Coordinates of C-alpha atoms and ligand atoms in Angstrom, one line a residue:
Chain A
M1 CA 3.4 23.2 374.7
N2 CA 2.7 21.9 371.3
K3 CA 2.5 24.2 368.3
V4 CA -1.2 23.9 367.7
C5 CA -2.1 24.7 371.4
F6 CA 0.4 27.6 371.4
L7 CA -1.2 29.0 368.2
E8 CA -4.7 28.5 369.5
E9 CA -3.8 30.5 372.7
K10 CA -2.2 33.2 370.6
A11 CA -5.4 33.4 368.5
Q12 CA -7.5 33.9 371.6
E13 CA -5.1 36.5 372.9
M14 CA -5.3 38.2 369.5
R15 CA -9.1 38.2 369.6
R16 CA -9.1 39.8 373.0
N17 CA -6.8 42.5 371.7
I18 CA -9.1 43.1 368.7
V19 CA -12.2 43.4 370.8
T20 CA -10.4 45.5 373.3
M21 CA -9.1 48.0 370.8
I22 CA -12.5 48.3 369.0
H23 CA -14.3 48.7 372.3
E24 CA -11.8 51.4 373.3
A25 CA -12.1 53.2 369.9
K26 CA -15.9 52.9 370.1
S27 CA -15.9 52.1 366.4
G28 CA -14.3 49.6 364.0
H29 CA -15.0 46.3 362.3
P30 CA -14.9 43.3 364.7
G31 CA -16.7 40.7 362.6
G32 CA -14.2 40.3 359.7
A33 CA -11.3 40.8 362.1
L34 CA -12.4 37.8 364.2
S35 CA -13.1 35.6 361.2
A36 CA -9.5 36.2 359.9
T37 CA -7.8 35.9 363.3
D38 CA -6.7 32.2 363.1
I39 CA -5.2 32.8 359.7
V40 CA -3.4 35.9 360.8
T41 CA -2.2 34.1 363.9
V42 CA -0.7 31.2 362.0
L43 CA 1.0 33.6 359.6
Y44 CA 2.5 35.9 362.2
F45 CA 3.4 33.3 364.8
N46 CA 4.5 30.4 362.7
E47 CA 5.0 31.3 359.1
L48 CA 6.3 34.7 358.2
R49 CA 9.9 35.6 357.9
I50 CA 9.8 39.0 359.6
D51 CA 11.9 40.8 362.2
P52 CA 10.4 43.5 364.4
N53 CA 13.8 45.1 364.7
Q54 CA 14.1 45.4 360.9
P55 CA 10.5 46.0 359.7
K56 CA 11.8 46.9 356.2
M57 CA 14.1 43.9 355.8
K58 CA 14.3 43.2 352.1
E59 CA 14.1 39.4 352.5
R60 CA 10.9 39.6 354.6
D61 CA 7.7 37.9 353.7
R62 CA 4.9 40.3 352.9
V63 CA 1.3 40.5 354.0
V64 CA -1.4 42.5 352.3
L65 CA -4.6 42.8 354.3
S66 CA -6.7 43.5 351.3
K67 CA -9.9 43.6 353.5
G68 CA -8.3 46.7 355.2
H69 CA -11.4 47.4 357.3
T70 CA -10.4 44.4 359.5
C71 CA -7.1 46.0 360.3
P72 CA -7.4 45.5 364.1
V73 CA -6.4 41.9 363.5
I74 CA -3.1 43.0 361.9
Y75 CA -2.6 45.8 364.4
A76 CA -2.9 43.2 367.2
A77 CA -0.6 40.8 365.5
L78 CA 2.1 43.5 364.9
A79 CA 1.8 44.7 368.5
M80 CA 2.0 41.1 369.8
K81 CA 5.1 40.5 367.7
G82 CA 6.8 43.6 369.1
F83 CA 6.7 46.0 366.1
Y84 CA 5.4 48.6 368.5
E85 CA 4.2 48.9 372.1
M86 CA 1.0 47.0 373.0
E87 CA -0.3 50.2 374.5
E88 CA -0.6 51.6 371.0
I89 CA -3.7 49.5 370.4
Y90 CA -5.6 51.8 372.8
N91 CA -5.0 54.6 370.3
L92 CA -6.9 52.9 367.4
R93 CA -8.7 55.5 365.3
K94 CA -7.6 58.4 367.6
M95 CA -6.1 61.6 366.4
G96 CA -2.3 61.4 365.9
S97 CA -2.3 57.6 366.2
I98 CA -0.3 55.3 363.9
L99 CA -3.3 53.1 363.9
Q100 CA -5.6 54.7 361.4
G101 CA -9.2 53.5 360.8
H102 CA -7.9 51.8 357.7
P103 CA -4.2 50.8 357.7
C104 CA -1.5 53.1 356.3
M105 CA 1.9 51.6 355.5
K106 CA 3.7 54.9 356.1
K107 CA 2.5 55.0 359.7
V108 CA 2.6 51.4 361.0
P109 CA 6.0 49.6 361.4
G110 CA 5.7 46.2 359.8
L111 CA 2.7 47.0 357.7
D112 CA 3.5 46.2 354.0
M113 CA 0.6 47.9 352.2
T114 CA -2.0 50.6 352.6
T115 CA -5.5 49.2 352.2
G116 CA -9.1 50.0 352.9
S117 CA -10.4 50.4 349.4
L118 CA -11.5 46.9 348.6
G119 CA -10.5 44.9 345.6
Q120 CA -6.9 46.3 345.3
G121 CA -4.8 44.1 347.6
L122 CA -4.3 41.2 345.2
S123 CA -2.9 43.6 342.6
A124 CA -0.5 45.0 345.2
G125 CA 0.5 41.5 346.3
A126 CA 1.0 40.5 342.6
G127 CA 3.3 43.5 342.2
M128 CA 5.3 42.6 345.3
A129 CA 5.5 38.9 344.2
F130 CA 6.7 40.0 340.8
G131 CA 9.3 42.3 342.3
A132 CA 10.5 39.6 344.7
K133 CA 10.9 37.1 341.8
Y134 CA 12.8 39.7 339.7
D135 CA 15.2 40.2 342.7
K136 CA 15.5 36.4 343.2
L137 CA 14.3 36.9 346.8
D138 CA 12.6 33.8 348.2
S139 CA 10.1 36.1 350.0
R140 CA 6.5 35.0 349.9
V141 CA 3.5 37.3 349.7
Y142 CA 0.2 36.6 351.5
V143 CA -2.9 38.5 350.6
I144 CA -6.1 38.3 352.7
M145 CA -9.3 39.1 350.9
G146 CA -13.0 39.0 352.0
D147 CA -15.6 37.0 350.1
G148 CA -17.6 40.1 349.5
E149 CA -14.5 41.8 348.3
I150 CA -14.0 39.4 345.4
Q151 CA -17.1 40.9 343.8
E152 CA -14.7 43.7 342.7
G153 CA -13.7 43.3 339.1
Q154 CA -10.1 44.3 339.8
V155 CA -9.6 41.1 341.9
W156 CA -10.0 39.1 338.7
E157 CA -7.7 41.3 336.7
A158 CA -5.1 40.6 339.4
A159 CA -5.9 36.9 339.4
M160 CA -5.2 36.8 335.7
T161 CA -1.9 38.7 336.1
A162 CA -0.7 36.5 338.9
A163 CA -1.4 33.4 336.8
K164 CA 0.2 34.8 333.7
Y165 CA 3.4 35.6 335.5
K166 CA 3.4 32.2 337.4
L167 CA 3.6 33.9 340.8
D168 CA 4.0 30.8 342.9
N169 CA 5.4 33.0 345.7
L170 CA 1.9 34.5 346.0
V171 CA -0.8 33.1 348.3
A172 CA -4.3 34.6 348.5
F173 CA -6.7 33.8 351.3
V174 CA -10.4 34.2 350.8
D175 CA -12.0 34.7 354.2
A176 CA -15.3 33.0 353.2
N177 CA -17.6 34.1 356.0
N178 CA -20.5 34.6 353.6
L179 CA -21.2 38.0 355.0
Q180 CA -20.7 41.5 353.7
V181 CA -22.2 44.9 354.7
D182 CA -25.7 44.5 353.4
G183 CA -26.2 40.8 354.2
H184 CA -25.1 37.4 353.0
C185 CA -22.9 37.3 350.0
T186 CA -25.2 34.6 348.6
D187 CA -28.0 37.2 348.5
I188 CA -26.2 40.4 347.7
M189 CA -24.1 39.1 344.8
P190 CA -23.4 35.4 344.8
V191 CA -19.7 34.6 344.6
E192 CA -20.0 30.8 344.6
P193 CA -18.5 28.6 343.3
I194 CA -15.4 30.4 344.6
D195 CA -13.1 27.4 344.1
K196 CA -14.1 26.9 340.5
K197 CA -13.6 30.6 339.7
W198 CA -10.0 30.6 341.0
E199 CA -9.3 27.3 339.3
A200 CA -10.6 28.7 336.1
F201 CA -8.3 31.7 336.5
G202 CA -5.3 29.4 336.7
W203 CA -4.8 29.2 340.4
E204 CA -4.2 26.2 342.6
V205 CA -7.0 26.0 345.1
I206 CA -6.9 24.7 348.6
K207 CA -10.1 24.6 350.7
I208 CA -9.9 24.6 354.5
D209 CA -11.8 25.3 357.7
G210 CA -10.4 28.8 358.4
H211 CA -10.6 28.2 362.2
S212 CA -8.7 25.0 362.2
I213 CA -5.1 25.8 363.1
P214 CA -3.8 22.4 361.8
Q215 CA -5.6 22.9 358.5
I216 CA -4.2 26.4 358.1
L217 CA -0.7 25.1 358.9
E218 CA -1.1 22.3 356.4
A219 CA -2.4 24.5 353.6
L220 CA 0.5 26.9 354.0
E221 CA 2.9 24.0 353.7
A222 CA 1.0 22.6 350.7
A223 CA 1.1 26.0 349.0
K224 CA 4.9 26.0 349.2
K225 CA 5.0 22.9 347.1
V226 CA 3.0 24.4 344.2
K227 CA 5.2 25.5 341.3
D228 CA 4.4 27.9 338.5
K229 CA 1.1 29.1 339.8
P230 CA -0.3 31.2 342.6
V231 CA -2.3 29.5 345.3
C232 CA -5.7 30.5 346.6
I233 CA -6.7 29.2 350.1
I234 CA -10.4 29.4 350.5
A235 CA -11.0 29.5 354.2
K236 CA -14.5 28.7 355.4
T237 CA -15.0 31.0 358.4
V238 CA -17.6 32.4 360.7
K239 CA -17.8 36.2 360.9
G240 CA -17.4 37.3 364.5
K241 CA -15.8 34.0 365.5
G242 CA -15.3 33.5 369.2
V243 CA -17.8 36.0 370.5
S244 CA -21.2 34.2 370.6
Y245 CA -23.4 37.2 370.0
M246 CA -21.3 38.4 367.1
E247 CA -21.0 35.0 365.3
D248 CA -22.6 35.1 361.9
V249 CA -24.6 38.2 362.7
C250 CA -24.3 40.7 359.9
E251 CA -24.7 43.8 362.1
W252 CA -21.3 43.1 363.8
H253 CA -19.5 43.9 360.6
G254 CA -18.8 47.4 361.6
I255 CA -19.9 48.3 365.2
A256 CA -18.2 48.4 368.5
P257 CA -19.3 46.5 371.6
N258 CA -20.7 48.6 374.5
N259 CA -19.3 48.0 378.0
E260 CA -21.6 45.2 378.9
Q261 CA -21.0 43.4 375.6
Y262 CA -17.3 43.9 376.0
E263 CA -17.3 42.1 379.3
I264 CA -19.2 39.2 377.9
A265 CA -16.8 39.0 374.9
M266 CA -13.8 39.0 377.1
K267 CA -15.2 36.3 379.3
E268 CA -15.9 34.2 376.3
L269 CA -12.4 34.7 375.0
G270 CA -10.9 33.5 378.2
G271 CA -9.7 36.8 379.5
A272 CA -10.4 39.0 382.5
V273 CA -11.6 42.6 382.0
Chain B
M1 CA 3.1 76.9 312.9
S2 CA 6.3 76.5 311.0
N3 CA 6.4 73.5 308.7
E4 CA 10.2 73.3 308.4
K5 CA 10.5 72.2 312.0
R6 CA 10.6 68.5 312.7
M7 CA 7.3 67.3 314.0
I8 CA 7.1 64.4 316.5
P9 CA 4.6 63.4 319.1
T10 CA 5.8 63.6 322.7
R11 CA 4.7 60.0 323.3
D12 CA 7.7 59.1 321.1
G13 CA 9.9 61.0 323.5
F14 CA 8.6 58.9 326.4
G15 CA 9.0 55.6 324.4
D16 CA 12.7 56.6 323.7
A17 CA 13.5 58.0 327.1
I18 CA 12.1 55.1 329.1
V19 CA 14.4 52.6 327.2
E20 CA 17.5 54.7 327.7
L21 CA 16.6 55.2 331.3
A22 CA 15.9 51.6 332.0
K23 CA 19.2 50.6 330.4
E24 CA 21.0 52.7 333.0
N25 CA 18.7 52.1 335.9
E26 CA 17.8 48.5 336.8
N27 CA 14.9 49.7 338.9
I28 CA 12.8 51.0 336.0
F29 CA 9.9 48.8 335.1
L30 CA 7.2 49.4 332.5
I31 CA 3.6 48.3 332.9
D32 CA 1.5 48.3 329.7
C33 CA -2.2 47.9 329.3
D34 CA -2.4 46.5 325.8
I35 CA -1.7 49.7 324.0
S36 CA 2.0 49.6 323.9
K37 CA 2.0 50.2 320.1
S38 CA 0.2 53.5 320.4
C39 CA 2.0 54.5 323.6
K40 CA 5.3 53.8 321.9
T41 CA 6.5 51.4 324.5
T42 CA 7.1 48.3 322.2
K43 CA 10.8 49.3 322.1
F44 CA 11.0 48.8 325.8
A45 CA 9.2 45.5 325.6
K46 CA 11.8 44.3 323.1
A47 CA 14.8 45.7 324.8
I48 CA 14.0 44.9 328.4
P49 CA 11.5 42.1 328.4
D50 CA 12.1 41.0 332.0
R51 CA 11.1 44.4 333.3
H52 CA 8.1 44.8 331.0
I53 CA 4.7 43.7 332.3
N54 CA 1.6 43.7 330.1
V55 CA -1.4 43.4 332.3
G56 CA -3.8 43.6 329.4
I57 CA -6.9 45.8 329.4
A58 CA -6.9 46.1 333.1
E59 CA -6.0 49.6 334.1
Q60 CA -7.2 49.4 337.7
N61 CA -5.0 46.4 338.3
A62 CA -2.1 48.2 336.6
G63 CA -2.4 51.0 339.2
T64 CA -2.3 48.9 342.3
F65 CA 0.2 46.4 340.8
A66 CA 2.6 49.3 340.2
A67 CA 2.1 50.4 343.8
G68 CA 3.0 46.9 345.0
L69 CA 6.0 46.8 342.8
A70 CA 7.1 50.2 344.1
T71 CA 7.0 48.9 347.7
M72 CA 9.8 46.5 346.5
G73 CA 12.0 49.5 345.7
K74 CA 11.2 49.5 342.0
I75 CA 10.2 52.5 339.8
P76 CA 7.2 51.4 337.8
F77 CA 6.0 53.5 334.9
I78 CA 2.4 52.7 333.9
S79 CA 1.7 53.5 330.2
T80 CA -1.8 54.0 328.9
Y81 CA -4.0 56.7 327.4
A82 CA -4.6 59.7 329.6
V83 CA -8.4 59.2 329.9
F84 CA -7.8 55.7 331.3
G85 CA -4.7 56.6 333.3
S86 CA -6.5 59.4 335.0
M87 CA -10.0 58.1 335.4
R88 CA -10.2 54.3 335.1
M89 CA -7.3 53.8 337.6
L90 CA -7.8 57.0 339.5
E91 CA -8.8 55.7 342.9
Q92 CA -6.1 53.1 342.7
I93 CA -3.5 55.7 342.2
R94 CA -5.0 58.0 344.8
T95 CA -5.2 55.5 347.6
S96 CA -2.5 52.9 346.8
A97 CA 0.2 55.2 345.3
C98 CA -0.4 58.8 346.4
Y99 CA -1.5 58.2 350.0
P100 CA 1.5 56.1 350.8
H101 CA 3.6 58.3 348.5
L102 CA 4.9 55.4 346.5
N103 CA 7.2 55.8 343.6
V104 CA 4.7 55.2 340.9
K105 CA 4.7 57.1 337.6
V106 CA 1.6 57.3 335.4
A107 CA 2.9 58.2 332.0
C108 CA 0.1 58.7 329.5
S109 CA -0.2 59.4 325.9
H110 CA -3.2 60.9 324.2
G111 CA -3.4 64.0 326.4
G112 CA -6.0 66.7 325.6
L113 CA -7.4 66.9 322.1
T114 CA -4.4 65.4 320.6
P115 CA -6.1 62.1 319.8
G116 CA -8.3 64.3 317.7
N117 CA -9.9 61.8 315.3
D118 CA -10.6 59.3 318.0
G119 CA -13.1 61.6 319.5
V120 CA -14.3 62.4 323.0
T121 CA -13.9 58.9 324.5
H122 CA -10.1 59.2 323.9
Q123 CA -9.6 62.9 324.5
A124 CA -8.5 63.5 328.1
I125 CA -9.6 67.0 329.1
E126 CA -10.0 66.5 332.8
D127 CA -6.9 64.5 333.7
M128 CA -4.5 67.1 334.9
G129 CA -7.2 68.8 337.0
I130 CA -8.1 65.5 338.6
Y131 CA -4.6 64.6 339.5
R132 CA -3.8 68.1 340.7
T133 CA -6.4 67.6 343.4
I134 CA -4.6 64.7 344.9
P135 CA -2.2 65.4 347.8
G136 CA 1.4 64.6 347.0
M137 CA 0.8 64.1 343.2
T138 CA 3.1 65.8 340.7
V139 CA 1.6 66.7 337.3
I140 CA 3.8 67.3 334.3
M141 CA 3.1 67.9 330.6
P142 CA 6.2 68.5 328.5
A143 CA 5.9 70.7 325.3
D144 CA 8.0 68.7 322.9
Y145 CA 10.1 65.6 322.2
N146 CA 13.2 66.9 323.9
A147 CA 11.5 68.3 326.9
T148 CA 9.7 65.0 327.3
K149 CA 12.9 63.0 327.3
K150 CA 14.4 65.3 330.0
L151 CA 11.3 65.4 332.1
V152 CA 10.8 61.6 332.1
I153 CA 14.3 61.3 333.5
K154 CA 13.5 63.9 336.1
A155 CA 10.3 62.1 337.0
A156 CA 12.3 58.9 337.5
E157 CA 14.8 60.7 339.7
Y158 CA 12.1 62.1 341.9
D159 CA 10.9 59.8 344.7
G160 CA 7.1 59.8 344.6
P161 CA 4.1 59.6 342.4
V162 CA 4.1 61.5 339.2
Y163 CA 1.5 62.0 336.4
L164 CA 3.1 62.7 333.0
R165 CA 1.0 63.6 330.0
F166 CA 2.1 63.2 326.4
T167 CA 0.5 63.9 323.0
R168 CA -0.6 61.5 320.3
D169 CA -0.3 64.1 317.6
P170 CA 3.1 65.4 316.4
L171 CA 4.4 68.7 317.8
P172 CA 7.3 70.8 316.5
I173 CA 10.6 70.3 318.2
F174 CA 11.2 73.5 320.1
Y175 CA 13.9 72.8 322.6
G176 CA 17.5 71.7 321.9
E177 CA 18.6 68.3 323.0
D178 CA 20.7 69.7 325.8
E179 CA 18.0 72.0 327.3
E180 CA 17.7 71.3 331.1
F181 CA 14.4 71.0 333.0
E182 CA 13.5 70.9 336.6
I183 CA 10.3 69.6 338.0
G184 CA 8.3 72.5 339.5
K185 CA 10.4 75.2 337.8
G186 CA 8.7 76.9 334.9
K187 CA 10.9 78.0 332.0
V188 CA 11.0 81.6 330.9
I189 CA 11.4 81.3 327.2
K190 CA 11.4 85.0 326.6
E191 CA 11.2 88.0 329.0
G192 CA 8.8 90.8 328.4
K193 CA 7.0 93.6 330.2
D194 CA 3.5 94.1 328.6
I195 CA 1.8 90.7 328.9
S196 CA 2.6 87.2 330.1
L197 CA 1.7 84.1 328.1
I198 CA 1.9 81.0 330.3
A199 CA 1.3 77.7 328.6
I200 CA 1.6 74.0 329.3
G201 CA 2.3 71.0 327.0
D202 CA 1.2 71.1 323.4
A203 CA -0.5 74.5 324.0
L204 CA 2.9 76.1 324.3
H205 CA 3.1 76.0 320.5
Q206 CA 0.0 78.1 320.3
A207 CA 1.4 80.5 322.8
I208 CA 4.7 80.8 320.8
A209 CA 2.8 81.6 317.6
A210 CA 0.7 84.2 319.4
A211 CA 3.8 85.7 321.0
D212 CA 5.6 86.0 317.6
E213 CA 2.6 87.8 316.3
L214 CA 2.3 90.2 319.3
E215 CA 6.0 91.0 319.1
K216 CA 5.6 92.0 315.5
E217 CA 2.9 94.4 316.7
G218 CA 5.4 95.9 319.1
V219 CA 4.0 94.2 322.3
S220 CA 6.6 93.0 324.7
V221 CA 5.6 89.4 325.6
E222 CA 6.9 87.3 328.5
L223 CA 6.5 83.7 327.4
I224 CA 6.6 80.9 330.0
D225 CA 6.5 77.1 329.6
M226 CA 4.9 75.9 332.8
H227 CA 5.6 72.2 332.2
T228 CA 4.9 71.3 335.8
L229 CA 1.3 72.1 336.7
K230 CA 1.9 70.8 340.2
P231 CA 3.8 71.8 342.2
L232 CA 3.2 75.1 340.5
D233 CA 6.1 77.5 340.3
I234 CA 4.3 80.2 342.3
E235 CA 7.4 82.3 342.6
L236 CA 7.7 82.6 338.9
V237 CA 4.0 83.4 338.5
E238 CA 4.3 86.1 341.1
K239 CA 7.4 87.5 339.4
T240 CA 5.9 87.7 336.0
L241 CA 2.7 89.1 337.5
S242 CA 4.7 92.0 339.1
K243 CA 6.3 92.6 335.7
T244 CA 3.3 92.6 333.4
G245 CA 0.3 92.4 335.6
K246 CA -1.5 90.6 332.8
I247 CA -1.5 86.8 332.2
I248 CA -3.0 84.6 329.6
T249 CA -2.9 80.9 330.3
V250 CA -3.0 78.4 327.4
E251 CA -3.7 74.8 327.9
D252 CA -5.1 71.8 326.1
H253 CA -7.5 70.9 328.9
N254 CA -10.9 71.8 330.2
I255 CA -11.1 75.3 331.5
F256 CA -11.6 74.2 335.1
N257 CA -8.9 72.9 337.4
G258 CA -6.0 73.1 335.0
L259 CA -3.2 75.6 334.5
G260 CA -5.6 78.6 334.3
S261 CA -7.3 77.7 337.6
A262 CA -3.9 77.1 339.3
I263 CA -2.7 80.5 338.2
A264 CA -6.0 82.2 339.0
D265 CA -5.5 81.0 342.6
V266 CA -2.2 82.8 342.8
I267 CA -3.8 86.0 341.3
A268 CA -6.7 85.8 343.7
E269 CA -4.4 85.4 346.7
K270 CA -2.1 88.2 345.6
G271 CA -5.2 90.4 345.0
K272 CA -3.6 91.9 341.9
G273 CA -3.3 91.2 338.2
I274 CA -5.8 90.2 335.5
M275 CA -5.9 87.1 333.4
R276 CA -7.7 85.2 330.7
K277 CA -7.8 81.5 330.2
V278 CA -7.5 79.8 326.9
A279 CA -8.8 76.3 327.3
L280 CA -11.6 74.0 326.4
K281 CA -14.7 75.8 327.6
D282 CA -16.3 73.1 329.7
T283 CA -17.6 71.2 326.8
F284 CA -16.8 67.8 325.2
A285 CA -15.1 68.3 321.8
E286 CA -15.6 65.9 318.9
S287 CA -13.7 63.9 316.3
G288 CA -11.6 65.9 314.0
D289 CA -8.1 67.0 313.1
Y290 CA -6.2 68.3 316.1
Y291 CA -5.4 71.7 314.7
K292 CA -8.9 72.2 313.4
L293 CA -10.3 71.3 316.8
L294 CA -8.1 73.8 318.4
E295 CA -9.4 76.4 316.0
K296 CA -13.1 75.5 316.4
Y297 CA -12.9 75.3 320.2
E298 CA -11.0 78.6 320.5
M299 CA -7.8 77.1 321.9
D300 CA -5.4 78.2 319.1
S301 CA -3.0 81.0 318.7
K302 CA -5.6 83.2 317.0
Y303 CA -7.7 83.0 320.1
V304 CA -4.7 83.6 322.3
L305 CA -4.1 86.8 320.3
K306 CA -7.7 87.8 320.6
M307 CA -7.5 87.4 324.4
A308 CA -4.2 89.3 324.5
R309 CA -5.7 92.2 322.6
E310 CA -8.6 92.3 325.1
L311 CA -6.2 92.5 328.0
L312 CA -3.7 95.0 326.5
Ligands
LIG401 C1 -14.1 49.7 347.1 C2 -14.8 49.6 348.4 N1 -16.2 49.6 348.3 C3 -16.9 49.6 349.5 C4 -16.3 49.6 350.7 C5 -17.1 49.6 352.0 N2 -17.0 48.3 352.6 C6 -16.2 48.1 353.7 S1 -16.2 46.5 354.3 C7 -17.3 46.0 353.1 C8 -17.8 44.6 353.0 C9 -16.7 43.7 352.9 O1 -17.1 42.3 353.0 P1 -16.1 41.2 352.9 O2 -15.1 41.4 351.8 O3 -16.8 39.9 352.8 O4 -15.3 41.3 354.3 P2 -15.5 40.7 355.7 O5 -16.8 39.9 355.6 O6 -14.4 39.8 356.0 O7 -15.6 41.9 356.7 C10 -17.6 47.1 352.3 C11 -18.6 47.0 351.2 C12 -14.9 49.6 350.7 N3 -14.1 49.6 351.8 N4 -14.2 49.6 349.5
LIG402 MG1 -17.3 38.4 354.1

């Protein structure tokens, strides 16, 4: 099977896991998890230097899911990679679970940063990238942000810091689905032109279709060739991607599907309930 | 206050200690927020430039950046003023450093009323109470230059988040260079049986002056330096309480949630003992000379004496 087909299948499997765990938990954030799924799939199944047997390996690449509310996508990825049992996903948001409503690095094997308070992940990623460079590790750090999230001022403080320290081992994704909690980003607080902003802050900018596996693969390769500056990959995405009734519908930001909706979703994602 | 003693701000103690520490420990990093000159960290920047980060006037970023660096096995110290270190970057430290219990130290100058002339915007009177409320946070305010040097080293040795608070204004050197300190263990400076004066940070000097006065009057004073607000040395509080039954707390902080409140909790739970708090009485102060402010806002040794006489 070629790489792209393999990754596309993994992405569908990841989407099924995401919808399943949120359905089981009866709460969670499917929309932004599904918009980031293709990016996360390419990272975990093609890109990252990680080892489920040594989740703390010093030389590993790091991922900071800055939009922490969409953690089911990372929880699914880590389970599929074998960092913990797949059954664990059924405990999402339940008492005693390692899978908290927003992700906690002290509980989840393979999770590199605690997130859930928007606007902080890029700072954490910059700190990691700085530390990796100091230690002469060739680890790379990937931060995934939402497009609503970049309204946070701290993001731009971190953007300046990463540029100042020439953190070319740092890659930031903006999951540009044009939706946040209260509506379209363009209405709530326009963030466009996103590309010009990052460029102005001294970053290399790559624009892609965030659901095209080949484009994600290509962007990650291109990012490695950039020297002396951090790279921002602006991924145009569809919130709720893959589940027809969730696609580009604001309400699916933070609610769980009922049984009927769950069955439809699983069918659409190529799985059997 | 004796004038013969050498006077030096505790921020200088931090500035000196962090360089010495970093020379010995390759994991020490310093994060500045454009006020390295007044936080006394320029020495570090010069001596160890590759482990010095200046993020500019961006305290929130400093907080989470430090957390990220800590995940790489480093020991980042963030240096800024206490108002900004406790309030502008509060949620960053709470969620990104304290929740995952990362090895981040927030080391702040300009604690309490010590940046007197700068006025209310720069006087941190809420900081220790705020940080005391966060699970897993350690809160320390050393009382002089030598105590600062020792406690900064202790903070670096401890694996977890710590808030350290220093003074802008000079304080007398009280401790010898070889005095030893332990986080969470108060220091009994003098034993006594009539009344206990428990102080933290710069306020210790007011307590010392009051204790001297009381001793002259024949009162036996137990004097305690409670440099660690959290974890509080409860054992020591209980011990002194059983000896004297009367406690006066002295702190350069708002009267809520600081040392007085922490000790009041112990007294309430024990159900015995009486106490008075000497602290800023839930008001903003103003610009002015530090010592004059202490006098005006009833936080000086004279007021400690007044409270002591009330209790005795
Ligand atoms: C600091 C902070 N403020 C508010 C929230 C509440 N919140 C959770 S998700 C969200 C919207 C995020 O939108 P976006 O970043 O575009 O993410 P996505 O569309 O990918 O879900 C908000 C406001 C939060 N988690 N953190
Ligand atoms: Mg969005």
